[in-house]
Amino acid sequence: MMRKPEGKTILVTGGAGFIGSHLVRELAEANDVRVLDDFSDGRREWLDDRATLVKGDIRNADAVEVATEDVDLIFHEAANVSVEKSIQSPIESHETNVDATLMLLERARDVDARIVMASSAAVYGSPESVPIRESDLKTPTSPYGLEKLTVDHYVRLYSDLYDTDALALRYFNVYGPRQGGGQYSGVIDVFFEQARADDPITVHGDGKQTRDFVHVRDVVEANCLAALDGTPGEAYNVGTGESISIRELAELVRELVGSESEIVHTDPRNGDIERSRPSVEKARRDFGFEASVGLKDGLRELVIEGF
């Protein structure tokens, strides 16, 4: 049984999206849950019937004020999570990921709510070594990564300066049901699509790049545990603590689909990070988080249930 908040009035921004919709479903069992979403990425059919919808843009001050009225707890999942979009439209991405988040922090301060922020492994850029610890050097390689790092600094600052009850969770590569077309684990989508069609599975470079893929159910649990016991002002890695090479991932997808696809290697992508694997010791120590869904089991679930 997952430990989670109970008897609270909770806002989930982006609650009709990939991660947010799973979080809402879990929280709605024992809480009064509101969702702030404009369906720019989320889907109405993913919205839990037990939640109250405030339809609006996270950048709209009036919508944020209505959604946060008298809340005890905020989970901030709404964001532009597209690295490519942040490169193409950095000002718009900054408005969504930094300006809107700062406004939400101000509202959390006003209504005295605890707030759990969704951050990203993108804050680290190309790590010097693995496993990556929260205190390691951070050199983002995209506006998106820099935006998330800025938010992490605001979380710490608001905690120190205003005693705001805020913390951040740095997600690694999140996958699971409803991920289709999303940015968190796009390589899984691509590999499944190619394998199901028996088309060549294309791997950029030598395929030795490593990633930590963490199931969305584990991410939901990390949020719930952090809301209960996380330390204000802190940022926490959320992953499994294990990694797989992209070549091995392609082979695993091919096996699970039962595909006859050939795995082919194409030119490496500029700026592709070679190694990514977090230390999750801090989250384990502070609030007892331990990922429980193995990658093979999680991918098999996608084969059976779809995206």
mmCIF file of C-alpha atoms in Angstrom:
data_model
loop_
_atom_site.group_PDB
_atom_site.id
_atom_site.type_symbol
_atom_site.label_atom_id
_atom_site.label_comp_id
_atom_site.label_asym_id
_atom_site.label_seq_id
_atom_site.Cartn_x
_atom_site.Cartn_y
_atom_site.Cartn_z
ATOM 1 C CA MET A 1 0.000 0.000 0.000
ATOM 2 C CA MET A 2 1.407 3.362 -1.058
ATOM 3 C CA ARG A 3 1.864 5.952 1.699
ATOM 4 C CA LYS A 4 0.273 9.210 0.613
ATOM 5 C CA PRO A 5 -1.369 12.389 1.901
ATOM 6 C CA GLU A 6 -4.928 12.027 3.192
ATOM 7 C CA GLY A 7 -7.709 14.452 4.024
ATOM 8 C CA LYS A 8 -6.096 17.368 2.183
ATOM 9 C CA THR A 9 -7.206 19.893 -0.405
ATOM 10 C CA ILE A 10 -4.674 19.375 -3.181
ATOM 11 C CA LEU A 11 -3.903 21.097 -6.466
ATOM 12 C CA VAL A 12 -2.155 19.194 -9.257
ATOM 13 C CA THR A 13 -1.076 21.440 -12.111
ATOM 14 C CA GLY A 14 -0.913 19.542 -15.376
ATOM 15 C CA GLY A 15 -3.240 16.988 -13.817
ATOM 16 C CA ALA A 16 -4.543 15.811 -17.197
ATOM 17 C CA GLY A 17 -1.057 15.070 -18.491
ATOM 18 C CA PHE A 18 1.159 11.990 -18.444
ATOM 19 C CA ILE A 19 2.542 12.102 -14.901
ATOM 20 C CA GLY A 20 -0.080 14.423 -13.434
ATOM 21 C CA SER A 21 -3.047 12.229 -14.379
ATOM 22 C CA HIS A 22 -1.518 9.201 -12.655
ATOM 23 C CA LEU A 23 -0.807 11.320 -9.583
ATOM 24 C CA VAL A 24 -4.378 12.644 -9.477
ATOM 25 C CA ARG A 25 -5.807 9.133 -9.661
ATOM 26 C CA GLU A 26 -3.751 8.071 -6.645
ATOM 27 C CA LEU A 27 -4.486 11.185 -4.586
ATOM 28 C CA ALA A 28 -8.228 11.324 -5.344
ATOM 29 C CA GLU A 29 -8.835 8.208 -3.255
ATOM 30 C CA ALA A 30 -8.448 10.134 0.004
ATOM 31 C CA ASN A 31 -8.270 13.847 -0.825
ATOM 32 C CA ASP A 32 -10.171 16.724 -2.413
ATOM 33 C CA VAL A 33 -8.184 17.181 -5.632
ATOM 34 C CA ARG A 34 -8.205 20.075 -8.068
ATOM 35 C CA VAL A 35 -6.556 20.090 -11.470
ATOM 36 C CA LEU A 36 -5.252 23.137 -13.318
ATOM 37 C CA ASP A 37 -4.756 22.249 -16.972
ATOM 38 C CA ASP A 38 -5.354 23.849 -20.363
ATOM 39 C CA PHE A 39 -5.111 20.539 -22.287
ATOM 40 C CA SER A 40 -2.247 21.822 -24.428
ATOM 41 C CA ASP A 41 -0.483 18.531 -23.658
ATOM 42 C CA GLY A 42 -2.918 16.691 -21.413
ATOM 43 C CA ARG A 43 -6.051 14.910 -22.553
ATOM 44 C CA ARG A 44 -9.537 15.356 -21.194
ATOM 45 C CA GLU A 45 -10.117 11.595 -21.174
ATOM 46 C CA TRP A 46 -7.184 11.210 -18.775
ATOM 47 C CA LEU A 47 -8.785 13.557 -16.240
ATOM 48 C CA ASP A 48 -10.044 11.683 -13.189
ATOM 49 C CA ASP A 49 -13.795 12.177 -12.645
ATOM 50 C CA ARG A 50 -13.216 12.698 -8.920
ATOM 51 C CA ALA A 51 -11.095 15.808 -9.511
ATOM 52 C CA THR A 52 -12.382 19.369 -9.877
ATOM 53 C CA LEU A 53 -11.103 21.016 -13.048
ATOM 54 C CA VAL A 54 -9.913 24.603 -13.264
ATOM 55 C CA LYS A 55 -9.341 25.013 -16.985
ATOM 56 C CA GLY A 56 -6.601 27.513 -17.623
ATOM 57 C CA ASP A 57 -3.009 28.274 -18.483
ATOM 58 C CA ILE A 58 -0.431 28.002 -15.712
ATOM 59 C CA ARG A 59 0.825 31.427 -16.830
ATOM 60 C CA ASN A 60 -2.556 33.048 -16.134
ATOM 61 C CA ALA A 61 -2.580 34.721 -12.720
ATOM 62 C CA ASP A 62 -6.377 34.597 -12.350
ATOM 63 C CA ALA A 63 -6.500 30.861 -13.079
ATOM 64 C CA VAL A 64 -3.677 30.210 -10.622
ATOM 65 C CA GLU A 65 -5.400 32.259 -7.916
ATOM 66 C CA VAL A 66 -8.667 30.338 -8.305
ATOM 67 C CA ALA A 67 -6.939 26.952 -8.423
ATOM 68 C CA THR A 68 -4.841 27.584 -5.302
ATOM 69 C CA GLU A 69 -7.549 29.022 -3.064
ATOM 70 C CA ASP A 70 -7.447 27.327 0.367
ATOM 71 C CA VAL A 71 -5.238 24.441 -0.789
ATOM 72 C CA ASP A 72 -3.014 22.553 1.643
ATOM 73 C CA LEU A 73 -0.706 20.975 -0.913
ATOM 74 C CA ILE A 74 0.399 21.667 -4.490
ATOM 75 C CA PHE A 75 2.036 19.277 -6.946
ATOM 76 C CA HIS A 76 3.432 21.285 -9.853
ATOM 77 C CA GLU A 77 3.601 19.045 -12.931
ATOM 78 C CA ALA A 78 2.592 21.543 -15.643
ATOM 79 C CA ALA A 79 5.544 22.508 -17.823
ATOM 80 C CA ASN A 80 7.027 22.666 -21.252
ATOM 81 C CA VAL A 81 9.055 19.452 -21.133
ATOM 82 C CA SER A 82 10.271 19.641 -24.723
ATOM 83 C CA VAL A 83 13.988 20.346 -24.964
ATOM 84 C CA GLU A 84 13.558 21.043 -28.672
ATOM 85 C CA LYS A 85 10.789 23.568 -28.040
ATOM 86 C CA SER A 86 12.883 25.301 -25.391
ATOM 87 C CA ILE A 87 15.661 25.720 -27.964
ATOM 88 C CA GLN A 88 13.314 26.973 -30.674
ATOM 89 C CA SER A 89 11.245 29.259 -28.411
ATOM 90 C CA PRO A 90 13.314 30.029 -25.302
ATOM 91 C CA ILE A 91 11.276 33.039 -24.176
ATOM 92 C CA GLU A 92 7.967 31.157 -24.292
ATOM 93 C CA SER A 93 9.555 28.165 -22.563
ATOM 94 C CA HIS A 94 10.971 30.426 -19.841
ATOM 95 C CA GLU A 95 7.549 31.995 -19.284
ATOM 96 C CA THR A 96 6.014 28.558 -18.740
ATOM 97 C CA ASN A 97 8.780 26.889 -16.770
ATOM 98 C CA VAL A 98 10.171 29.773 -14.704
ATOM 99 C CA ASP A 99 7.802 32.756 -14.611
ATOM 100 C CA ALA A 100 4.689 30.644 -14.037
ATOM 101 C CA THR A 101 6.468 28.555 -11.424
ATOM 102 C CA LEU A 102 7.587 31.669 -9.567
ATOM 103 C CA MET A 103 3.976 32.868 -9.537
ATOM 104 C CA LEU A 104 2.907 29.501 -8.125
ATOM 105 C CA LEU A 105 5.574 29.713 -5.415
ATOM 106 C CA GLU A 106 4.197 33.111 -4.457
ATOM 107 C CA ARG A 107 0.710 31.653 -4.178
ATOM 108 C CA ALA A 108 1.996 28.753 -2.077
ATOM 109 C CA ARG A 109 3.555 31.340 0.195
ATOM 110 C CA ASP A 110 0.302 33.349 0.357
ATOM 111 C CA VAL A 111 -1.946 30.400 1.229
ATOM 112 C CA ASP A 112 0.685 28.594 3.333
ATOM 113 C CA ALA A 113 0.644 25.454 1.181
ATOM 114 C CA ARG A 114 3.349 22.844 0.811
ATOM 115 C CA ILE A 115 4.529 22.583 -2.800
ATOM 116 C CA VAL A 116 6.318 19.724 -4.564
ATOM 117 C CA MET A 117 7.947 20.838 -7.814
ATOM 118 C CA ALA A 118 8.679 18.610 -10.805
ATOM 119 C CA SER A 119 12.288 19.203 -11.826
ATOM 120 C CA SER A 120 14.493 17.231 -14.199
ATOM 121 C CA ALA A 121 17.759 15.376 -14.663
ATOM 122 C CA ALA A 122 18.373 17.910 -17.439
ATOM 123 C CA VAL A 123 19.776 20.249 -14.776
ATOM 124 C CA TYR A 124 22.977 18.167 -14.728
ATOM 125 C CA GLY A 125 23.780 18.355 -18.438
ATOM 126 C CA SER A 126 26.643 15.970 -19.251
ATOM 127 C CA PRO A 127 27.723 14.592 -15.866
ATOM 128 C CA GLU A 128 31.393 14.161 -15.045
ATOM 129 C CA SER A 129 30.705 10.813 -13.364
ATOM 130 C CA VAL A 130 27.923 8.445 -12.347
ATOM 131 C CA PRO A 131 26.000 7.908 -10.192
ATOM 132 C CA ILE A 132 24.893 11.537 -10.239
ATOM 133 C CA ARG A 133 24.379 13.061 -6.810
ATOM 134 C CA GLU A 134 22.220 16.080 -6.139
ATOM 135 C CA SER A 135 25.269 18.130 -5.143
ATOM 136 C CA ASP A 136 27.207 17.377 -8.354
ATOM 137 C CA LEU A 137 28.178 20.043 -10.879
ATOM 138 C CA LYS A 138 25.256 21.260 -12.977
ATOM 139 C CA THR A 139 25.918 22.429 -16.538
ATOM 140 C CA PRO A 140 22.605 22.367 -18.444
ATOM 141 C CA THR A 141 22.909 21.979 -22.207
ATOM 142 C CA SER A 142 19.478 23.412 -23.118
ATOM 143 C CA PRO A 143 17.190 26.261 -22.059
ATOM 144 C CA TYR A 144 14.891 23.599 -20.577
ATOM 145 C CA GLY A 145 17.636 22.305 -18.284
ATOM 146 C CA LEU A 146 18.567 25.826 -17.227
ATOM 147 C CA GLU A 147 14.921 26.660 -16.542
ATOM 148 C CA LYS A 148 14.544 23.660 -14.256
ATOM 149 C CA LEU A 149 17.788 24.507 -12.461
ATOM 150 C CA THR A 150 16.512 28.053 -11.953
ATOM 151 C CA VAL A 151 13.346 26.647 -10.390
ATOM 152 C CA ASP A 152 15.427 24.455 -8.068
ATOM 153 C CA HIS A 153 17.273 27.572 -6.903
ATOM 154 C CA TYR A 154 13.979 29.386 -6.338
ATOM 155 C CA VAL A 155 12.753 26.451 -4.253
ATOM 156 C CA ARG A 156 15.817 26.693 -2.034
ATOM 157 C CA LEU A 157 15.639 30.497 -1.875
ATOM 158 C CA TYR A 158 11.941 30.609 -0.975
ATOM 159 C CA SER A 159 12.508 28.027 1.720
ATOM 160 C CA ASP A 160 15.431 29.977 3.198
ATOM 161 C CA LEU A 161 14.104 33.514 2.700
ATOM 162 C CA TYR A 162 10.363 33.140 3.267
ATOM 163 C CA ASP A 163 10.151 29.783 5.062
ATOM 164 C CA THR A 164 8.040 28.454 2.174
ATOM 165 C CA ASP A 165 7.422 24.714 2.406
ATOM 166 C CA ALA A 166 8.774 23.808 -1.046
ATOM 167 C CA LEU A 167 10.933 21.040 -2.490
ATOM 168 C CA ALA A 168 11.866 19.704 -5.934
ATOM 169 C CA LEU A 169 12.025 16.248 -7.513
ATOM 170 C CA ARG A 170 14.484 15.748 -10.382
ATOM 171 C CA TYR A 171 12.880 13.152 -12.648
ATOM 172 C CA PHE A 172 15.077 10.980 -14.821
ATOM 173 C CA ASN A 173 13.535 9.202 -17.861
ATOM 174 C CA VAL A 174 9.912 8.593 -16.907
ATOM 175 C CA TYR A 175 7.909 6.033 -18.898
ATOM 176 C CA GLY A 176 4.639 4.155 -18.611
ATOM 177 C CA PRO A 177 1.004 4.226 -19.738
ATOM 178 C CA ARG A 178 -0.035 7.531 -21.349
ATOM 179 C CA GLN A 179 3.536 8.385 -22.282
ATOM 180 C CA GLY A 180 2.793 8.218 -26.020
ATOM 181 C CA GLY A 181 4.056 11.250 -27.885
ATOM 182 C CA GLY A 182 5.599 12.718 -24.760
ATOM 183 C CA GLN A 183 9.090 14.035 -24.223
ATOM 184 C CA TYR A 184 10.146 12.115 -21.114
ATOM 185 C CA SER A 185 11.089 8.851 -22.797
ATOM 186 C CA GLY A 186 10.630 9.401 -26.508
ATOM 187 C CA VAL A 187 13.161 6.741 -27.445
ATOM 188 C CA ILE A 188 10.861 4.056 -26.020
ATOM 189 C CA ASP A 189 7.985 5.298 -28.188
ATOM 190 C CA VAL A 190 10.180 5.273 -31.285
ATOM 191 C CA PHE A 191 11.564 1.790 -30.638
ATOM 192 C CA PHE A 192 8.105 0.309 -29.999
ATOM 193 C CA GLU A 193 6.688 1.878 -33.146
ATOM 194 C CA GLN A 194 9.554 0.561 -35.265
ATOM 195 C CA ALA A 195 9.497 -2.904 -33.685
ATOM 196 C CA ARG A 196 5.741 -3.344 -34.118
ATOM 197 C CA ALA A 197 6.065 -2.535 -37.807
ATOM 198 C CA ASP A 198 9.128 -4.806 -38.172
ATOM 199 C CA ASP A 199 10.968 -1.735 -39.419
ATOM 200 C CA PRO A 200 14.651 -1.229 -38.607
ATOM 201 C CA ILE A 201 15.151 0.001 -35.047
ATOM 202 C CA THR A 202 17.410 3.030 -35.346
ATOM 203 C CA VAL A 203 20.007 3.694 -32.664
ATOM 204 C CA HIS A 204 22.012 6.907 -32.796
ATOM 205 C CA GLY A 205 25.752 6.390 -32.463
ATOM 206 C CA ASP A 206 27.182 3.209 -30.965
ATOM 207 C CA GLY A 207 24.240 2.701 -28.584
ATOM 208 C CA LYS A 208 26.452 2.694 -25.504
ATOM 209 C CA GLN A 209 24.719 5.762 -24.108
ATOM 210 C CA THR A 210 23.058 4.872 -20.803
ATOM 211 C CA ARG A 211 19.810 6.079 -19.251
ATOM 212 C CA ASP A 212 17.776 5.393 -16.117
ATOM 213 C CA PHE A 213 14.146 4.702 -17.051
ATOM 214 C CA VAL A 214 11.783 5.026 -14.087
ATOM 215 C CA HIS A 215 8.144 3.918 -14.218
ATOM 216 C CA VAL A 216 5.440 6.529 -13.715
ATOM 217 C CA ARG A 217 3.989 4.578 -10.763
ATOM 218 C CA ASP A 218 7.305 4.963 -8.973
ATOM 219 C CA VAL A 219 7.326 8.679 -9.786
ATOM 220 C CA VAL A 220 3.837 9.008 -8.290
ATOM 221 C CA GLU A 221 5.019 7.273 -5.136
ATOM 222 C CA ALA A 222 8.065 9.553 -4.927
ATOM 223 C CA ASN A 223 5.750 12.567 -5.058
ATOM 224 C CA CYS A 224 3.488 11.188 -2.347
ATOM 225 C CA LEU A 225 6.368 10.317 -0.036
ATOM 226 C CA ALA A 226 8.103 13.642 -0.635
ATOM 227 C CA ALA A 227 4.887 15.474 0.217
ATOM 228 C CA LEU A 228 4.793 13.633 3.533
ATOM 229 C CA ASP A 229 8.438 13.647 4.592
ATOM 230 C CA GLY A 230 10.624 15.595 2.143
ATOM 231 C CA THR A 231 12.818 18.376 3.509
ATOM 232 C CA PRO A 232 11.851 21.936 2.485
ATOM 233 C CA GLY A 233 14.369 23.641 0.219
ATOM 234 C CA GLU A 234 15.884 20.387 -0.993
ATOM 235 C CA ALA A 235 16.011 18.765 -4.438
ATOM 236 C CA TYR A 236 15.894 14.984 -4.865
ATOM 237 C CA ASN A 237 16.779 12.635 -7.716
ATOM 238 C CA VAL A 238 13.925 10.338 -8.763
ATOM 239 C CA GLY A 239 15.012 7.257 -10.679
ATOM 240 C CA THR A 240 15.754 3.592 -10.142
ATOM 241 C CA GLY A 241 19.474 4.053 -9.558
ATOM 242 C CA GLU A 242 20.138 1.638 -12.428
ATOM 243 C CA SER A 243 20.784 2.239 -16.107
ATOM 244 C CA ILE A 244 20.572 0.467 -19.441
ATOM 245 C CA SER A 245 22.354 1.208 -22.684
ATOM 246 C CA ILE A 246 20.266 2.389 -25.614
ATOM 247 C CA ARG A 247 21.416 -0.633 -27.629
ATOM 248 C CA GLU A 248 20.261 -2.972 -24.845
ATOM 249 C CA LEU A 249 16.950 -1.114 -24.683
ATOM 250 C CA ALA A 250 16.422 -1.654 -28.419
ATOM 251 C CA GLU A 251 17.133 -5.365 -28.000
ATOM 252 C CA LEU A 252 14.730 -5.608 -25.056
ATOM 253 C CA VAL A 253 11.913 -3.866 -26.929
ATOM 254 C CA ARG A 254 12.448 -6.131 -29.939
ATOM 255 C CA GLU A 255 12.291 -9.202 -27.689
ATOM 256 C CA LEU A 256 9.121 -8.115 -25.867
ATOM 257 C CA VAL A 257 7.297 -7.204 -29.078
ATOM 258 C CA GLY A 258 8.420 -10.408 -30.794
ATOM 259 C CA SER A 259 9.702 -8.362 -33.693
ATOM 260 C CA GLU A 260 12.024 -9.322 -36.518
ATOM 261 C CA SER A 261 13.378 -5.791 -36.783
ATOM 262 C CA GLU A 262 17.047 -5.279 -37.493
ATOM 263 C CA ILE A 263 18.854 -2.870 -35.175
ATOM 264 C CA VAL A 264 20.771 -0.314 -37.222
ATOM 265 C CA HIS A 265 23.145 2.389 -36.046
ATOM 266 C CA THR A 266 22.914 5.902 -37.461
ATOM 267 C CA ASP A 267 25.037 9.008 -36.979
ATOM 268 C CA PRO A 268 25.382 10.169 -33.380
ATOM 269 C CA ARG A 269 23.377 13.212 -32.331
ATOM 270 C CA ASN A 270 25.205 16.380 -31.390
ATOM 271 C CA GLY A 271 25.160 16.989 -27.657
ATOM 272 C CA ASP A 272 23.846 13.534 -26.755
ATOM 273 C CA ILE A 273 24.683 12.733 -23.124
ATOM 274 C CA GLU A 274 26.761 9.578 -22.802
ATOM 275 C CA ARG A 275 25.927 8.454 -19.271
ATOM 276 C CA SER A 276 22.976 9.164 -17.020
ATOM 277 C CA ARG A 277 22.354 7.305 -13.775
ATOM 278 C CA PRO A 278 21.352 8.926 -10.498
ATOM 279 C CA SER A 279 22.121 8.193 -6.925
ATOM 280 C CA VAL A 280 18.762 7.909 -5.172
ATOM 281 C CA GLU A 281 20.243 7.574 -1.700
ATOM 282 C CA LYS A 282 19.051 11.013 -0.587
ATOM 283 C CA ALA A 283 15.393 10.257 -1.398
ATOM 284 C CA ARG A 284 15.734 6.836 0.217
ATOM 285 C CA ARG A 285 17.194 8.341 3.366
ATOM 286 C CA ASP A 286 14.847 11.317 3.727
ATOM 287 C CA PHE A 287 11.483 9.819 2.785
ATOM 288 C CA GLY A 288 11.970 6.128 2.082
ATOM 289 C CA PHE A 289 11.652 6.158 -1.699
ATOM 290 C CA GLU A 290 12.670 2.983 -3.529
ATOM 291 C CA ALA A 291 11.632 2.300 -7.121
ATOM 292 C CA SER A 292 9.807 -1.026 -7.386
ATOM 293 C CA VAL A 293 8.942 -1.486 -11.084
ATOM 294 C CA GLY A 294 11.682 -3.204 -13.077
ATOM 295 C CA LEU A 295 12.243 -1.978 -16.621
ATOM 296 C CA LYS A 296 11.412 -5.292 -18.274
ATOM 297 C CA ASP A 297 8.168 -5.594 -16.308
ATOM 298 C CA GLY A 298 7.238 -1.997 -17.060
ATOM 299 C CA LEU A 299 7.890 -2.388 -20.780
ATOM 300 C CA ARG A 300 5.985 -5.684 -20.858
ATOM 301 C CA GLU A 301 3.016 -3.839 -19.358
ATOM 302 C CA LEU A 302 3.174 -1.361 -22.237
ATOM 303 C CA VAL A 303 3.170 -4.219 -24.744
ATOM 304 C CA ILE A 304 0.058 -5.707 -23.125
ATOM 305 C CA GLU A 305 -1.891 -2.565 -22.230
ATOM 306 C CA GLY A 306 -0.599 -0.097 -24.799
ATOM 307 C CA PHE A 307 0.456 3.488 -24.413
#
